[in-house]
Tab-separated table of C-alpha atoms in Angstrom:
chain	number	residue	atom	x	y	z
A	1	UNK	CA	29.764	-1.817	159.076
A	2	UNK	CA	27.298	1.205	159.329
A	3	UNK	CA	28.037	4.505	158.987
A	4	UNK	CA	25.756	7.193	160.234
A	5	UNK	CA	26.550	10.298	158.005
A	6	UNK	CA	25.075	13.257	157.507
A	7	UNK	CA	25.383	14.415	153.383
A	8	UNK	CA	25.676	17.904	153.904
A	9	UNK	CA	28.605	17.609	156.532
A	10	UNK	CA	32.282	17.911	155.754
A	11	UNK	CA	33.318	15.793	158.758
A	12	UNK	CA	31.100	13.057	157.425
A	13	UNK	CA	32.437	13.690	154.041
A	14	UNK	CA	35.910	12.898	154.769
A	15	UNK	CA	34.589	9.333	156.587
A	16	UNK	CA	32.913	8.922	152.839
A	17	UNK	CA	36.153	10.080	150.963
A	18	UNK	CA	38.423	7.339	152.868
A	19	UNK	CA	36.185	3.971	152.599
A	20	UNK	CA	35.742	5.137	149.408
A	21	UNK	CA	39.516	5.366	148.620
A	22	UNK	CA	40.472	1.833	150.327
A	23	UNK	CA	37.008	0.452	148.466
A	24	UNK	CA	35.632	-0.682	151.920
A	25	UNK	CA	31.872	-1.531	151.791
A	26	UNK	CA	29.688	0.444	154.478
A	27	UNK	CA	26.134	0.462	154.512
A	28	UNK	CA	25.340	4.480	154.978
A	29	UNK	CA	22.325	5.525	156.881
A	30	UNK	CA	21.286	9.320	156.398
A	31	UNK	CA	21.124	11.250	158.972
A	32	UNK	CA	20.574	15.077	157.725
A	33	UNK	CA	19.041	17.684	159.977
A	34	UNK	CA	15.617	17.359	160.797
A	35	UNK	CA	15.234	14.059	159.073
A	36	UNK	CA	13.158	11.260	160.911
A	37	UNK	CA	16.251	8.712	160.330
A	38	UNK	CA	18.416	11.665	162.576
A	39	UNK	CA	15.383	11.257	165.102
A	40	UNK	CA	15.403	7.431	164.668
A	41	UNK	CA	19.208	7.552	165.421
A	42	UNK	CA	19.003	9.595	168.417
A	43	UNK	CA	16.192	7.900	169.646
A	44	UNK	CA	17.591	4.497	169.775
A	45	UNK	CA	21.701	6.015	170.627
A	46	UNK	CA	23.218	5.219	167.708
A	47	UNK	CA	25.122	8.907	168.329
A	48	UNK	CA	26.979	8.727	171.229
A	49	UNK	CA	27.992	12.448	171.057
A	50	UNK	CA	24.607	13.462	169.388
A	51	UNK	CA	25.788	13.917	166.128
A	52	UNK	CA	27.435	11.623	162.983
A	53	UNK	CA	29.536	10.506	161.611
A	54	UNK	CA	29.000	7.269	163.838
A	55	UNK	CA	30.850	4.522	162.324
A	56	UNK	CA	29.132	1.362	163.890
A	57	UNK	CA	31.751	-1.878	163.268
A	58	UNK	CA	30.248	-5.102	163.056
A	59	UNK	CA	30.476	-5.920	166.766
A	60	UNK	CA	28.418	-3.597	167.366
A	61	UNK	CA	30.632	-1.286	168.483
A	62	UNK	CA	29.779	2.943	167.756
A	63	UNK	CA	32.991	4.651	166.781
A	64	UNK	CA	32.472	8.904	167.159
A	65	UNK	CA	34.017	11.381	165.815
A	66	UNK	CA	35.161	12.075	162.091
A	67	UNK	CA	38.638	12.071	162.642
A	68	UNK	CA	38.799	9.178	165.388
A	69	UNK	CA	36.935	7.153	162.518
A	70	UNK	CA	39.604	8.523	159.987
A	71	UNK	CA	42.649	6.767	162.347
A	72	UNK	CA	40.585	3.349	163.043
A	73	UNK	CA	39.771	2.896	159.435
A	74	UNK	CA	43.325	4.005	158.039
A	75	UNK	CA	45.286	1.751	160.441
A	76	UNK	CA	47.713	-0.200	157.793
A	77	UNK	CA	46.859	1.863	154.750
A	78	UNK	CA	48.901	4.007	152.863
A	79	UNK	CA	46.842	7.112	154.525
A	80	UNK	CA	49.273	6.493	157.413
A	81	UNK	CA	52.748	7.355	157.508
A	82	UNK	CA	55.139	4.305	158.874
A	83	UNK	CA	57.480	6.669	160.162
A	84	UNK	CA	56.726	7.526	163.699
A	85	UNK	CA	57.636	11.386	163.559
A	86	UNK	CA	55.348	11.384	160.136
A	87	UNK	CA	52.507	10.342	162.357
A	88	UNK	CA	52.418	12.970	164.784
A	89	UNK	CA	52.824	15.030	162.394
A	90	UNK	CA	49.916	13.749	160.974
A	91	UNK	CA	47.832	13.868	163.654
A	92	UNK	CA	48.950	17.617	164.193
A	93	UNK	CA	47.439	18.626	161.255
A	94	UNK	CA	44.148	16.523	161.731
A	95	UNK	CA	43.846	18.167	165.174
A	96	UNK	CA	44.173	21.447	164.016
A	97	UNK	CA	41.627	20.831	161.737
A	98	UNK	CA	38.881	20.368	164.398
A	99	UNK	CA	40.498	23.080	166.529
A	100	UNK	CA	41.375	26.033	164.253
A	101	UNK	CA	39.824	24.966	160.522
A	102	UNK	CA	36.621	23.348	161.236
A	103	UNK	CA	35.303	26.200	163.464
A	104	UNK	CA	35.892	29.104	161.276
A	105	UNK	CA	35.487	27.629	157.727
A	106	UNK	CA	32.986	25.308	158.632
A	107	UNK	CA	30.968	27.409	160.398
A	108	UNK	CA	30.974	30.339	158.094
A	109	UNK	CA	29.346	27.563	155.486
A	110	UNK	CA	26.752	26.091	158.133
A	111	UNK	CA	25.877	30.229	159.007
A	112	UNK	CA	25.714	30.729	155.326
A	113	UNK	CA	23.820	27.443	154.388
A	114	UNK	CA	21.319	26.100	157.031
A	115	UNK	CA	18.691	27.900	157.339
A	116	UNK	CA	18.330	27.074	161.429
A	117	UNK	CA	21.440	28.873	161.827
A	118	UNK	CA	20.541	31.839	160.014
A	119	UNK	CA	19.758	34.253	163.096
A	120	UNK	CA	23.392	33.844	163.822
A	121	UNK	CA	24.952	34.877	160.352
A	122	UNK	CA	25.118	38.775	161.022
A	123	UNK	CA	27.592	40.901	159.028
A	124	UNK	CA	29.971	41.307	161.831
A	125	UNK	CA	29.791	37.411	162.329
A	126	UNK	CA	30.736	36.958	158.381
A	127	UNK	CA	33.465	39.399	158.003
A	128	UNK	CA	34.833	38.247	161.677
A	129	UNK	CA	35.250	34.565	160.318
A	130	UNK	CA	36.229	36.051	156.731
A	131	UNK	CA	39.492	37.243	157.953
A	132	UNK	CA	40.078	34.211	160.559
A	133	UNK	CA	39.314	31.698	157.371
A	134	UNK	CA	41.860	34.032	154.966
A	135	UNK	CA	44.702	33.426	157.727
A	136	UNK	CA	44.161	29.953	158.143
A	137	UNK	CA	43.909	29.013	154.102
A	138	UNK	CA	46.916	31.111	153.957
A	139	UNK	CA	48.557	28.920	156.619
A	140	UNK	CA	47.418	25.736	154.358
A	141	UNK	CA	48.801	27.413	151.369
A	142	UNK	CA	52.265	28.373	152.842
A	143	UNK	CA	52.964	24.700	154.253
A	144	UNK	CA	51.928	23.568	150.851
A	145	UNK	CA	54.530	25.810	148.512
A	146	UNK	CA	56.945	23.484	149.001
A	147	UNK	CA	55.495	19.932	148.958
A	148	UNK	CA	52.410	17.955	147.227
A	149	UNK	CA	51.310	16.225	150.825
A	150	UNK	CA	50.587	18.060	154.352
A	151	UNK	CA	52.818	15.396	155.488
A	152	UNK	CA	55.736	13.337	154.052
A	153	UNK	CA	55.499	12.249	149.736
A	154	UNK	CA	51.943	11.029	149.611
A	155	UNK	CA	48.274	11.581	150.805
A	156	UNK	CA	47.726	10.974	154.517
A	157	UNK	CA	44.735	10.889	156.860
A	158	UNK	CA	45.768	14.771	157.318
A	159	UNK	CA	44.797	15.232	153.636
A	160	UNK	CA	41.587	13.858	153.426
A	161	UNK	CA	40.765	15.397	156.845
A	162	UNK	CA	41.748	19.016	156.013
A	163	UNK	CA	39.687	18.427	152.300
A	164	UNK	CA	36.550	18.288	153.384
A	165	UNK	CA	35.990	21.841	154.106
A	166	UNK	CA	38.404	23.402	152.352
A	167	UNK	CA	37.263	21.776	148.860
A	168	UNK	CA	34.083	23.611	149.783
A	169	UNK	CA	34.892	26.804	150.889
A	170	UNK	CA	34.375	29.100	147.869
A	171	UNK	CA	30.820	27.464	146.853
A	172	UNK	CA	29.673	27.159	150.261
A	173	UNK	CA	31.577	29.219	152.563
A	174	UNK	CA	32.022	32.468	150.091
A	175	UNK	CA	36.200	32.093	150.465
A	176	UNK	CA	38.124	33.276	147.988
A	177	UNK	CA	40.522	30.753	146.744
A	178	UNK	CA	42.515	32.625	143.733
A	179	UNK	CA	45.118	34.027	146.148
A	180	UNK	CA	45.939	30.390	147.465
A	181	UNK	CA	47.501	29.240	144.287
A	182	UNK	CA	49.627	26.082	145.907
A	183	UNK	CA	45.884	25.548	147.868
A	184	UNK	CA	44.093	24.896	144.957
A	185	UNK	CA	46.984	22.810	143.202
A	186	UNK	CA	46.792	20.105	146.640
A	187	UNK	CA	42.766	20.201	146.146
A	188	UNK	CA	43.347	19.185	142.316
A	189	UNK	CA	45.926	16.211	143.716
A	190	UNK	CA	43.234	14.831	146.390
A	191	UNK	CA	40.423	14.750	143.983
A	192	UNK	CA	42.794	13.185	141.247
A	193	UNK	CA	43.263	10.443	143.833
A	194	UNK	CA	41.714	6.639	142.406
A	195	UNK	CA	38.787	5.971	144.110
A	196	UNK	CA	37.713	9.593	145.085
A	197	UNK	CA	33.984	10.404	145.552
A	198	UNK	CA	32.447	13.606	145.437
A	199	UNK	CA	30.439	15.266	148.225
């Protein structure tokens, strides 16, 4: 398999984090902002949806979409709950995470971070998506008091989906993280999980 990533981006991060957790092999092919192998990919529609992760299987076939990738991948693992009800549930989280998460925390690191969206990182912008991130984090951190997982008694697709920005929110997103003490506990379990990778 390929997999068309992009380093800097969470939702390629949390393709990374999984193949790297169930040791699957996957020949990556960079695809950063204004790189010639992002050109290259475009060029010859490798990105269906103009923009990775693109997991191309061995068929040929171009998979889209971090969290679509996340599903196909995790089929059969332990990253999926057996139990029906656990899967929804699941799948709640992970589409909350594009939804809600993604476009607040995210984008307050991408304003922050890349210098193309710079123009678009005003004060108003930053303390707008400040508060927004706060209530969602404290969302995560209330769900979290009470249990290790986002869903049933071990890691789950929802997990790994919901790490990838939220491990870098502080460094890259200028969140504050000491008021989400059961937050910060879950981020310690994830990257204590064998197999994890770094961004």
């Amino acid at each position: 398999m390929k997999l068309y990533s992009m380093p800097s981006s969470g939702n390629s991060y949390k393709v990374r984090l999984l193949l790297a957790l169930l040791d699957q092999p996957v020949q990556t092919i960079d695809v950063e902002y204004g790189s010639d192998t992002l050109t290259q990919a475009k060029a010859e529609t490798r990105l269906p949806f103009g923009k990775a992760p693109v997991l191309e299987l061995d068929d040929g076939t171009l998979l889209p979409e971090s969290n679509a990738i996340l599903v196909w991948l995790g089929q059969g693992t332990r990253f999926v709950p057996k139990d029906a009800l656990q899967q929804a549930q699941m799948l709640s989280w992970m589409f909350w995470e594009q939804n809600q998460h993604e476009g607040v925390i995210a984008v307050r690191a991408a304003l922050l971070n890349y210098p193309h969206r710079k123009a678009q990182a005003t004060p108003e912008r930053l303390a707008e998506l400040l508060t927004s991130g706060n209530g969602l984090l404290q969302i995560m951190d209330d769900h979290l008091r009470m249990r290790d997982w986002l869903v049933g008694d071990d890691a789950s697709l929802a997990d790994l989906c919901l790490y990838a920005y939220t491990h870098t929110a502080e460094a890259r997103g200028g969140f504050d993280l000491a008021p989400f003490p059961a937050l910060r506990d879950w981020l310690d379990r994830v990257a204590a999980l064998p197999g994890y990778v770094a961004l």
